[in-house]
Amino acid sequence: MDSGRTSACAFWLQTPASLNEAAQLSARVNQQANFGSDLFKQSTLDDCLENVPQQSRKKLEVSADDDYWNSSGQVGFSFEDDWDDSKRSASFNELPPQPRNNLKHGATGKGTDLKLPSPSSASVPLPSSPQSRRLDLGDIQKHAEKLRIGTQAPPKYSRDTSVTPEETVKNIIVGQPYYLEQHRSKESKVALLNEAIRLQDGNAITAVVLFLKRTLKPSLFNQELMQRPKAISHYVNHLRSIQDNTQLVDVLGMLGRTEDAAMVKYKLATEIPEAAARLRNLQSCLKSHFQSDPLLSFQAELIKDEIKLLEMQLVIEEEDARVEKEGQNLLMREFPRKASVVGTPLVSTLYYCCMYHYNTATSNISNPSQMRTLFNSWLGKSKMRCCIGFDKAVEVLAKAQAPPEVFERYLQLVDDTDRRLSLATQYKCHRVAIDTLVSLRDRQRLIKYRDDLTPQSAPFVEVQHVLNNSVVKWKN
């Protein structure tokens, strides 16, 4: 019931002609009925005005003159009438202008005064268009970016303005406008770099290093950079962050950090998605960075194994794709392949070959037995270890009177050559003593050891034969 009353009030306020009638009706209801503190009292004019649509309020032009209300040509709304909005707006706009103040409403026995605010009195300047705001913001951002990187002089600077390198670096650190281009001499540019390093600000060091790289010759830039390790560190980190890998490899090679440069090239090669291109880049990386450095021999062997595995996978994949398409392999028809074997680890490749190529010829590269032949270092080799040290183990074997061949085997595993030679001399193990002195290429000690032996004995003859051998290059 309340919702119906409210909607009815909103209906009566749709046209200016209905406002007067609604006000008089509300006044009569107030005179004839006493609502008291009834919670359902919602049919007053206050509530009616609250339900007026916002769009209708903006269009209303209400006058306080009763003559205007009585002479209005507007009629009530009816669903059966063909109401023309354009005619209603035209007739409404033809009304003479009336004074308008703030909206005041009330319900009395004599009537109700309605005063709506004028749209012109509450008008404010319209904001600029979004496009113009975007253009202004873009200009500001471009200008701020130029000031931030120091490639354009701020308005307060001129060509006659002289700012020391210390002041420029300070402005970089505190976020003030700065202009690096005013420092044109080499001494001034180097002073900028020295001041940034002295203050230990990474952003300032990077900004100055990039400025020097842009304005100095490459030879001068590299010369100044090599003398400052902290600047090199920040420059390398900057190249890593922007992924300038070509320049990064050149800088690392110039610094003598060949291992880091090789690993950067290896990472770039392995990130290539296409298998054939990845294989070519791995081969090029192996020749240019790993094989040329003896310190990277262990890593070079690993990359060789990776290249062999990738070559093997490409051959197997090409053949299996053809066989699968022709439907010749019964296993592939019963258990279709879920993915390509290219790019999988060695264990996955071994599982794949055992699954589909277990019965192939041994000479075929897809046979699982080829894994042991191609990757002989994959499973590793057994190496003897002793938790108490082999020198202690030799002493225990000597006390236990172990066989000579067992004793010699463990004595040769002693890492320290002096300790091994001392134990071999102590326990009369002449073969190990002679081999140790030959490995040390110490001719004088070998001659002295021969003099302590029994003449014409087997160890004496062996030592004499080694001394007469011209292949051994002695140190003394």
Short mmCIF file of C-alpha atoms in Angstrom, two decimals:
data_model
loop_
_atom_site.label_atom_id
_atom_site.label_comp_id
_atom_site.label_asym_id
_atom_site.label_seq_id
_atom_site.Cartn_x
_atom_site.Cartn_y
_atom_site.Cartn_z
CA MET A 1 0.00 0.00 0.00
CA ASP A 2 2.84 2.38 0.86
CA SER A 3 4.62 1.63 -2.40
CA GLY A 4 1.41 2.28 -4.33
CA ARG A 5 0.94 5.60 -2.56
CA THR A 6 4.51 6.62 -3.28
CA SER A 7 4.27 5.69 -6.95
CA ALA A 8 1.03 7.62 -7.19
CA CYS A 9 2.69 10.71 -5.76
CA ALA A 10 5.54 10.34 -8.21
CA PHE A 11 2.97 10.02 -11.01
CA TRP A 12 1.24 13.25 -10.01
CA LEU A 13 4.52 15.16 -10.10
CA GLN A 14 5.44 14.16 -13.65
CA THR A 15 3.97 17.40 -15.10
CA PRO A 16 3.88 20.98 -13.81
CA ALA A 17 0.10 21.04 -14.06
CA SER A 18 -0.13 18.24 -11.56
CA LEU A 19 1.99 19.90 -8.87
CA ASN A 20 -0.72 22.34 -7.76
CA GLU A 21 -3.34 19.65 -7.65
CA ALA A 22 -1.00 17.40 -5.64
CA ALA A 23 -0.30 20.18 -3.15
CA GLN A 24 -4.01 20.91 -2.63
CA LEU A 25 -4.76 17.22 -2.22
CA SER A 26 -2.01 16.87 0.40
CA ALA A 27 -3.37 19.87 2.30
CA ARG A 28 -6.90 18.42 2.43
CA VAL A 29 -5.56 15.10 3.62
CA ASN A 30 -3.65 16.83 6.41
CA GLN A 31 -6.77 18.68 7.56
CA GLN A 32 -9.06 15.66 7.56
CA ALA A 33 -6.75 13.00 8.99
CA ASN A 34 -4.45 12.95 12.01
CA PHE A 35 -1.63 10.51 11.41
CA GLY A 36 0.10 11.09 14.75
CA SER A 37 3.16 8.90 15.17
CA ASP A 38 2.02 6.38 12.58
CA LEU A 39 5.05 4.72 11.02
CA PHE A 40 3.18 4.30 7.72
CA LYS A 41 2.70 8.05 7.21
CA GLN A 42 4.52 8.44 3.89
CA SER A 43 2.07 10.23 1.61
CA THR A 44 3.08 13.82 2.41
CA LEU A 45 4.36 16.21 -0.19
CA ASP A 46 7.88 15.87 1.25
CA ASP A 47 7.90 12.21 0.32
CA CYS A 48 6.36 12.97 -3.05
CA LEU A 49 9.12 15.42 -3.89
CA GLU A 50 11.75 12.90 -2.87
CA ASN A 51 10.36 10.48 -5.47
CA VAL A 52 10.50 12.95 -8.33
CA PRO A 53 12.95 11.65 -10.96
CA GLN A 54 16.13 13.66 -11.18
CA GLN A 55 15.70 14.24 -14.90
CA SER A 56 12.20 15.65 -14.36
CA ARG A 57 13.42 18.06 -11.68
CA LYS A 58 16.00 19.53 -14.00
CA LYS A 59 13.35 20.20 -16.64
CA LEU A 60 10.83 21.84 -14.29
CA GLU A 61 10.56 25.59 -14.35
CA VAL A 62 8.23 26.43 -11.44
CA SER A 63 6.90 29.87 -10.59
CA ALA A 64 5.54 31.01 -7.25
CA ASP A 65 2.77 32.95 -8.90
CA ASP A 66 -0.65 31.24 -8.52
CA ASP A 67 -1.88 32.91 -11.70
CA TYR A 68 0.68 30.97 -13.66
CA TRP A 69 -0.51 27.69 -12.20
CA ASN A 70 -4.17 28.48 -12.95
CA SER A 71 -3.43 29.55 -16.52
CA SER A 72 -1.16 26.64 -17.39
CA GLY A 73 -2.11 24.93 -20.62
CA GLN A 74 -0.75 21.53 -19.60
CA VAL A 75 -3.17 18.70 -19.01
CA GLY A 76 -2.97 15.52 -16.93
CA PHE A 77 -1.37 12.38 -18.22
CA SER A 78 -3.43 9.57 -19.63
CA PHE A 79 -2.27 6.25 -21.08
CA GLU A 80 -4.86 6.57 -23.86
CA ASP A 81 -3.49 9.93 -25.08
CA ASP A 82 -0.74 10.24 -27.69
CA TRP A 83 1.66 12.39 -25.76
CA ASP A 84 4.33 14.18 -27.78
CA ASP A 85 7.46 14.94 -25.78
CA SER A 86 8.65 17.50 -28.31
CA LYS A 87 5.40 19.51 -28.04
CA ARG A 88 5.47 19.33 -24.27
CA SER A 89 9.03 20.62 -24.17
CA ALA A 90 8.25 23.37 -26.66
CA SER A 91 5.21 24.63 -24.72
CA PHE A 92 7.08 24.41 -21.47
CA ASN A 93 10.05 26.42 -22.78
CA GLU A 94 7.73 29.16 -24.03
CA LEU A 95 6.78 30.10 -20.47
CA PRO A 96 7.97 33.54 -19.29
CA PRO A 97 11.00 33.51 -17.00
CA GLN A 98 10.12 33.62 -13.32
CA PRO A 99 12.25 34.30 -10.25
CA ARG A 100 13.65 31.08 -8.80
CA ASN A 101 15.10 30.47 -5.41
CA ASN A 102 16.02 27.42 -3.38
CA LEU A 103 13.45 24.65 -3.23
CA LYS A 104 11.09 24.99 -0.28
CA HIS A 105 8.10 22.83 0.24
CA GLY A 106 5.53 22.32 2.91
CA ALA A 107 1.92 21.29 3.43
CA THR A 108 -0.54 23.69 5.06
CA GLY A 109 -4.22 24.17 5.05
CA LYS A 110 -4.06 27.14 2.71
CA GLY A 111 -1.73 25.69 0.12
CA THR A 112 1.86 24.89 -0.64
CA ASP A 113 4.62 27.08 -2.10
CA LEU A 114 7.10 25.33 -4.36
CA LYS A 115 10.39 26.98 -5.31
CA LEU A 116 12.99 25.07 -7.33
CA PRO A 117 16.58 26.24 -7.71
CA SER A 118 17.67 27.71 -11.00
CA PRO A 119 20.04 25.64 -13.07
CA SER A 120 21.95 28.78 -14.02
CA SER A 121 22.57 29.71 -10.39
CA ALA A 122 24.27 26.38 -9.66
CA SER A 123 26.19 26.17 -12.89
CA VAL A 124 29.94 25.62 -12.76
CA PRO A 125 32.54 25.84 -15.51
CA LEU A 126 32.67 22.63 -17.49
CA PRO A 127 35.97 20.78 -17.35
CA SER A 128 38.07 20.46 -20.39
CA SER A 129 37.59 17.47 -22.62
CA PRO A 130 39.28 14.18 -21.69
CA GLN A 131 41.36 14.37 -24.86
CA SER A 132 42.78 17.76 -23.93
CA ARG A 133 43.52 16.52 -20.41
CA ARG A 134 45.35 13.51 -21.83
CA LEU A 135 47.40 15.73 -24.13
CA ASP A 136 48.36 18.01 -21.26
CA LEU A 137 49.33 15.04 -19.08
CA GLY A 138 51.37 13.53 -21.88
CA ASP A 139 53.30 16.76 -22.39
CA ILE A 140 54.02 16.96 -18.68
CA GLN A 141 55.21 13.35 -18.56
CA LYS A 142 57.49 13.84 -21.56
CA HIS A 143 58.96 16.97 -20.06
CA ALA A 144 59.49 15.27 -16.70
CA GLU A 145 61.17 12.31 -18.38
CA LYS A 146 63.57 14.60 -20.19
CA LEU A 147 64.44 16.35 -16.96
CA ARG A 148 64.86 13.03 -15.17
CA ILE A 149 67.35 11.56 -17.59
CA GLY A 150 69.27 14.79 -17.86
CA THR A 151 69.27 15.09 -21.65
CA GLN A 152 67.54 18.46 -21.79
CA ALA A 153 68.42 21.47 -19.74
CA PRO A 154 65.78 22.51 -17.17
CA PRO A 155 64.30 26.00 -17.64
CA LYS A 156 66.37 27.47 -14.81
CA TYR A 157 69.62 26.39 -16.50
CA SER A 158 71.28 28.19 -19.36
CA ARG A 159 74.51 27.78 -21.24
CA ASP A 160 76.13 30.32 -18.97
CA THR A 161 75.09 28.42 -15.83
CA SER A 162 78.08 26.66 -14.30
CA VAL A 163 77.28 23.69 -12.07
CA THR A 164 80.06 21.60 -10.59
CA PRO A 165 80.07 17.81 -10.96
CA GLU A 166 79.49 17.51 -7.22
CA GLU A 167 76.30 19.60 -7.45
CA THR A 168 75.07 17.63 -10.46
CA VAL A 169 75.53 14.29 -8.70
CA LYS A 170 73.83 15.69 -5.61
CA ASN A 171 70.84 16.74 -7.74
CA ILE A 172 70.64 13.21 -9.17
CA ILE A 173 70.60 11.68 -5.71
CA VAL A 174 68.02 14.04 -4.16
CA GLY A 175 65.75 13.95 -7.22
CA GLN A 176 66.29 17.54 -8.37
CA PRO A 177 66.52 18.54 -12.06
CA TYR A 178 70.00 18.02 -13.48
CA TYR A 179 71.71 18.51 -16.81
CA LEU A 180 74.56 16.16 -17.67
CA GLU A 181 75.19 17.61 -21.12
CA GLN A 182 76.78 20.74 -19.68
CA HIS A 183 79.80 18.65 -18.64
CA ARG A 184 81.61 18.47 -21.96
CA SER A 185 85.24 17.94 -21.05
CA LYS A 186 86.65 14.52 -20.27
CA GLU A 187 87.89 15.72 -16.87
CA SER A 188 84.42 16.94 -15.91
CA LYS A 189 82.82 13.65 -16.98
CA VAL A 190 85.36 11.61 -15.04
CA ALA A 191 84.77 13.86 -12.03
CA LEU A 192 81.06 13.04 -12.28
CA LEU A 193 81.83 9.33 -12.14
CA ASN A 194 84.27 9.69 -9.26
CA GLU A 195 81.78 11.72 -7.24
CA ALA A 196 78.97 9.21 -7.85
CA ILE A 197 81.25 6.36 -6.73
CA ARG A 198 82.36 8.33 -3.68
CA LEU A 199 78.75 8.84 -2.59
CA GLN A 200 77.99 5.16 -3.35
CA ASP A 201 74.63 5.81 -4.99
CA GLY A 202 73.81 3.10 -7.51
CA ASN A 203 71.33 5.15 -9.54
CA ALA A 204 73.77 8.03 -9.87
CA ILE A 205 76.59 5.69 -10.88
CA THR A 206 74.44 4.03 -13.55
CA ALA A 207 73.23 7.38 -14.92
CA VAL A 208 76.77 8.77 -15.17
CA VAL A 209 78.16 5.56 -16.71
CA LEU A 210 75.48 5.62 -19.42
CA PHE A 211 76.25 9.30 -20.03
CA LEU A 212 79.95 8.50 -20.44
CA LYS A 213 79.18 5.60 -22.76
CA ARG A 214 77.07 7.91 -24.94
CA THR A 215 79.57 10.78 -25.11
CA LEU A 216 83.03 9.17 -24.95
CA LYS A 217 84.88 7.06 -27.48
CA PRO A 218 84.60 3.32 -26.80
CA SER A 219 88.32 3.05 -26.07
CA LEU A 220 88.25 5.91 -23.54
CA PHE A 221 85.04 4.61 -21.99
CA ASN A 222 86.48 1.12 -21.53
CA GLN A 223 89.71 2.54 -20.13
CA GLU A 224 87.92 4.61 -17.48
CA LEU A 225 85.51 1.79 -16.69
CA MET A 226 88.28 -0.77 -16.16
CA GLN A 227 89.80 1.39 -13.44
CA ARG A 228 86.59 1.44 -11.37
CA PRO A 229 85.26 -2.00 -10.34
CA LYS A 230 82.20 -0.56 -8.61
CA ALA A 231 81.13 1.23 -11.79
CA ILE A 232 81.68 -2.00 -13.73
CA SER A 233 79.44 -3.90 -11.32
CA HIS A 234 76.58 -1.42 -11.70
CA TYR A 235 77.00 -1.30 -15.47
CA VAL A 236 76.90 -5.11 -15.74
CA ASN A 237 73.76 -5.24 -13.58
CA HIS A 238 72.16 -2.61 -15.80
CA LEU A 239 72.95 -4.64 -18.93
CA ARG A 240 71.45 -7.73 -17.31
CA SER A 241 68.27 -5.86 -16.35
CA ILE A 242 67.68 -4.52 -19.87
CA GLN A 243 68.80 -7.86 -21.40
CA ASP A 244 71.42 -6.30 -23.67
CA ASN A 245 73.18 -9.65 -23.94
CA THR A 246 75.51 -8.74 -26.81
CA GLN A 247 76.99 -5.81 -24.94
CA LEU A 248 77.01 -7.86 -21.73
CA VAL A 249 79.10 -10.63 -23.31
CA ASP A 250 81.53 -8.06 -24.73
CA VAL A 251 81.96 -6.34 -21.37
CA LEU A 252 82.45 -9.62 -19.50
CA GLY A 253 85.00 -10.76 -22.06
CA MET A 254 86.84 -7.44 -21.77
CA LEU A 255 86.98 -7.87 -17.99
CA GLY A 256 88.41 -11.37 -18.32
CA ARG A 257 85.30 -13.00 -16.85
CA THR A 258 85.22 -15.67 -19.53
CA GLU A 259 83.16 -18.11 -17.49
CA ASP A 260 80.37 -15.57 -16.95
CA ALA A 261 80.41 -14.61 -20.63
CA ALA A 262 80.26 -18.28 -21.64
CA MET A 263 77.32 -18.98 -19.33
CA VAL A 264 75.42 -16.00 -20.77
CA LYS A 265 75.91 -17.37 -24.29
CA TYR A 266 74.91 -20.84 -23.13
CA LYS A 267 71.74 -19.51 -21.54
CA LEU A 268 70.80 -17.68 -24.73
CA ALA A 269 71.40 -20.84 -26.77
CA THR A 270 69.26 -23.06 -24.55
CA GLU A 271 66.34 -20.60 -24.55
CA ILE A 272 65.77 -21.01 -28.31
CA PRO A 273 62.53 -23.02 -28.74
CA GLU A 274 63.32 -24.53 -32.17
CA ALA A 275 65.48 -27.64 -31.74
CA ALA A 276 67.61 -27.33 -34.88
CA ALA A 277 68.44 -23.68 -34.18
CA ARG A 278 69.20 -24.53 -30.55
CA LEU A 279 71.61 -27.24 -31.70
CA ARG A 280 73.46 -24.83 -33.99
CA ASN A 281 73.78 -22.22 -31.25
CA LEU A 282 75.05 -24.79 -28.75
CA GLN A 283 77.73 -25.90 -31.20
CA SER A 284 78.77 -22.30 -31.83
CA CYS A 285 78.82 -21.54 -28.10
CA LEU A 286 80.97 -24.62 -27.43
CA LYS A 287 83.58 -23.62 -30.01
CA SER A 288 83.75 -19.91 -29.20
CA HIS A 289 83.63 -19.89 -25.40
CA PHE A 290 84.13 -23.30 -23.78
CA GLN A 291 86.73 -25.13 -25.86
CA SER A 292 88.99 -22.08 -26.04
CA ASP A 293 89.30 -21.85 -22.24
CA PRO A 294 91.11 -24.71 -20.45
CA LEU A 295 89.43 -23.75 -17.17
CA LEU A 296 86.05 -24.63 -18.69
CA SER A 297 86.99 -28.13 -19.83
CA PHE A 298 84.55 -29.79 -17.42
CA GLN A 299 81.65 -27.62 -18.63
CA ALA A 300 82.71 -28.27 -22.22
CA GLU A 301 82.30 -32.03 -21.71
CA LEU A 302 78.80 -31.52 -20.36
CA ILE A 303 77.81 -29.39 -23.33
CA LYS A 304 79.22 -32.02 -25.70
CA ASP A 305 76.96 -34.61 -24.07
CA GLU A 306 73.99 -32.27 -24.41
CA ILE A 307 74.74 -31.75 -28.10
CA LYS A 308 75.03 -35.52 -28.66
CA LEU A 309 71.71 -36.10 -26.90
CA LEU A 310 69.96 -33.44 -28.97
CA GLU A 311 71.36 -34.83 -32.22
CA MET A 312 70.22 -38.32 -31.20
CA GLN A 313 66.73 -37.06 -30.33
CA LEU A 314 66.34 -35.27 -33.67
CA VAL A 315 67.21 -38.44 -35.60
CA ILE A 316 64.83 -40.58 -33.51
CA GLU A 317 62.00 -38.04 -33.76
CA GLU A 318 62.27 -37.74 -37.53
CA GLU A 319 62.14 -41.52 -38.00
CA ASP A 320 59.36 -42.10 -35.46
CA ALA A 321 57.18 -39.34 -36.91
CA ARG A 322 57.35 -41.04 -40.30
CA VAL A 323 56.66 -44.52 -38.87
CA GLU A 324 53.77 -43.24 -36.76
CA LYS A 325 52.21 -41.53 -39.76
CA GLU A 326 52.45 -44.70 -41.85
CA GLY A 327 51.18 -46.87 -38.97
CA GLN A 328 54.00 -49.41 -39.21
CA ASN A 329 54.81 -49.60 -35.49
CA LEU A 330 52.26 -51.68 -33.56
CA LEU A 331 53.32 -50.22 -30.21
CA MET A 332 52.72 -46.69 -31.45
CA ARG A 333 49.26 -47.65 -32.65
CA GLU A 334 48.40 -49.31 -29.35
CA PHE A 335 50.16 -46.71 -27.18
CA PRO A 336 50.26 -43.43 -29.12
CA ARG A 337 53.04 -41.01 -28.35
CA LYS A 338 51.92 -38.19 -26.06
CA ALA A 339 54.78 -35.80 -26.83
CA SER A 340 57.93 -35.42 -28.86
CA VAL A 341 61.15 -36.91 -27.53
CA VAL A 342 63.15 -33.82 -28.57
CA GLY A 343 64.23 -31.73 -25.61
CA THR A 344 63.58 -34.38 -22.96
CA PRO A 345 66.24 -35.36 -20.38
CA LEU A 346 68.47 -38.38 -20.84
CA VAL A 347 66.42 -40.56 -18.47
CA SER A 348 63.20 -39.73 -20.34
CA THR A 349 64.90 -40.51 -23.66
CA LEU A 350 66.05 -43.87 -22.29
CA TYR A 351 62.48 -44.66 -21.16
CA TYR A 352 61.18 -43.67 -24.61
CA CYS A 353 63.68 -45.92 -26.39
CA CYS A 354 62.89 -48.84 -24.07
CA MET A 355 59.19 -48.31 -24.77
CA TYR A 356 59.23 -48.16 -28.57
CA HIS A 357 62.67 -49.40 -29.71
CA TYR A 358 63.67 -52.18 -27.33
CA ASN A 359 63.73 -54.83 -30.08
CA THR A 360 65.46 -52.75 -32.74
CA ALA A 361 68.93 -53.64 -33.98
CA THR A 362 71.80 -52.93 -31.63
CA SER A 363 73.49 -50.80 -34.26
CA ASN A 364 70.42 -48.56 -34.50
CA ILE A 365 70.81 -45.28 -32.67
CA SER A 366 67.36 -45.65 -31.12
CA ASN A 367 68.33 -48.89 -29.34
CA PRO A 368 68.60 -48.37 -25.54
CA SER A 369 72.06 -49.96 -25.49
CA GLN A 370 73.35 -47.00 -27.49
CA MET A 371 72.90 -44.83 -24.39
CA ARG A 372 75.79 -46.54 -22.61
CA THR A 373 78.02 -46.18 -25.67
CA LEU A 374 77.27 -42.53 -26.36
CA PHE A 375 77.17 -41.37 -22.74
CA ASN A 376 79.83 -43.45 -21.02
CA SER A 377 80.28 -40.86 -18.27
CA TRP A 378 76.57 -40.67 -17.45
CA LEU A 379 76.56 -43.39 -14.81
CA GLY A 380 79.95 -42.29 -13.51
CA LYS A 381 82.83 -44.44 -12.35
CA SER A 382 83.49 -46.12 -9.05
CA LYS A 383 86.04 -44.31 -6.92
CA MET A 384 87.50 -45.62 -3.70
CA ARG A 385 87.10 -43.46 -0.61
CA CYS A 386 88.25 -43.92 2.96
CA CYS A 387 86.69 -42.11 5.90
CA ILE A 388 89.89 -42.36 8.00
CA GLY A 389 92.28 -41.53 5.14
CA PHE A 390 94.26 -43.94 3.01
CA ASP A 391 97.49 -43.30 4.93
CA LYS A 392 95.79 -44.61 8.08
CA ALA A 393 94.36 -47.52 6.11
CA VAL A 394 97.87 -48.42 4.85
CA GLU A 395 99.17 -48.56 8.42
CA VAL A 396 96.28 -50.83 9.39
CA LEU A 397 96.98 -53.11 6.39
CA ALA A 398 100.68 -53.27 7.30
CA LYS A 399 99.85 -54.36 10.82
CA ALA A 400 97.43 -56.96 9.45
CA GLN A 401 100.13 -58.22 7.03
CA ALA A 402 97.93 -57.74 3.96
CA PRO A 403 99.01 -59.20 0.61
CA PRO A 404 101.55 -57.05 -1.29
CA GLU A 405 99.18 -56.31 -4.20
CA VAL A 406 96.45 -55.11 -1.81
CA PHE A 407 98.96 -53.02 0.14
CA GLU A 408 100.31 -51.38 -3.05
CA ARG A 409 96.79 -50.66 -4.28
CA TYR A 410 95.85 -48.70 -1.18
CA LEU A 411 99.27 -47.04 -0.93
CA GLN A 412 98.86 -45.56 -4.43
CA LEU A 413 95.59 -43.92 -3.32
CA VAL A 414 97.34 -41.66 -0.79
CA ASP A 415 96.94 -38.13 -2.20
CA ASP A 416 99.93 -36.46 -0.55
CA THR A 417 103.01 -37.45 -2.59
CA ASP A 418 105.49 -36.82 0.24
CA ARG A 419 103.41 -38.93 2.61
CA ARG A 420 103.06 -41.67 -0.01
CA LEU A 421 106.83 -41.69 -0.66
CA SER A 422 107.55 -41.83 3.06
CA LEU A 423 105.21 -44.81 3.57
CA ALA A 424 106.60 -46.62 0.50
CA THR A 425 110.16 -46.22 1.80
CA GLN A 426 109.16 -47.27 5.30
CA TYR A 427 107.40 -50.47 4.21
CA LYS A 428 109.86 -51.31 1.39
CA CYS A 429 107.26 -50.89 -1.36
CA HIS A 430 109.81 -50.09 -4.09
CA ARG A 431 107.40 -50.00 -7.04
CA VAL A 432 105.25 -47.24 -5.49
CA ALA A 433 108.35 -45.26 -4.44
CA ILE A 434 109.85 -45.38 -7.95
CA ASP A 435 106.54 -44.39 -9.61
CA THR A 436 106.14 -41.47 -7.19
CA LEU A 437 109.64 -40.11 -7.88
CA VAL A 438 109.11 -40.46 -11.63
CA SER A 439 105.82 -38.54 -11.40
CA LEU A 440 107.69 -35.80 -9.52
CA ARG A 441 110.46 -35.86 -12.21
CA ASP A 442 113.05 -35.68 -9.44
CA ARG A 443 116.19 -37.39 -10.86
CA GLN A 444 118.47 -36.59 -7.91
CA ARG A 445 116.18 -38.15 -5.33
CA LEU A 446 115.72 -41.19 -7.58
CA ILE A 447 119.52 -41.64 -7.82
CA LYS A 448 119.80 -41.32 -4.05
CA TYR A 449 117.02 -43.93 -3.66
CA ARG A 450 118.92 -46.27 -6.05
CA ASP A 451 122.07 -46.01 -3.99
CA ASP A 452 120.19 -47.32 -0.95
CA LEU A 453 119.06 -50.44 -2.83
CA THR A 454 120.91 -53.71 -3.15
CA PRO A 455 122.98 -53.71 -6.35
CA GLN A 456 121.69 -55.84 -9.19
CA SER A 457 118.38 -56.41 -7.38
CA ALA A 458 115.08 -56.12 -9.23
CA PRO A 459 114.32 -52.63 -7.84
CA PHE A 460 117.89 -51.48 -8.60
CA VAL A 461 117.62 -52.62 -12.23
CA GLU A 462 114.23 -50.96 -12.60
CA VAL A 463 115.56 -47.64 -11.30
CA GLN A 464 118.54 -47.85 -13.63
CA HIS A 465 116.24 -48.49 -16.58
CA VAL A 466 114.13 -45.43 -15.72
CA LEU A 467 117.21 -43.23 -15.39
CA ASN A 468 118.40 -44.29 -18.85
CA ASN A 469 115.00 -43.55 -20.41
CA SER A 470 115.22 -40.39 -22.52
CA VAL A 471 111.44 -39.95 -22.71
CA VAL A 472 111.18 -38.72 -19.12
CA LYS A 473 111.80 -34.97 -18.81
CA TRP A 474 113.55 -34.47 -15.48
CA LYS A 475 113.42 -31.23 -13.54
CA ASN A 476 116.98 -31.61 -12.17
#
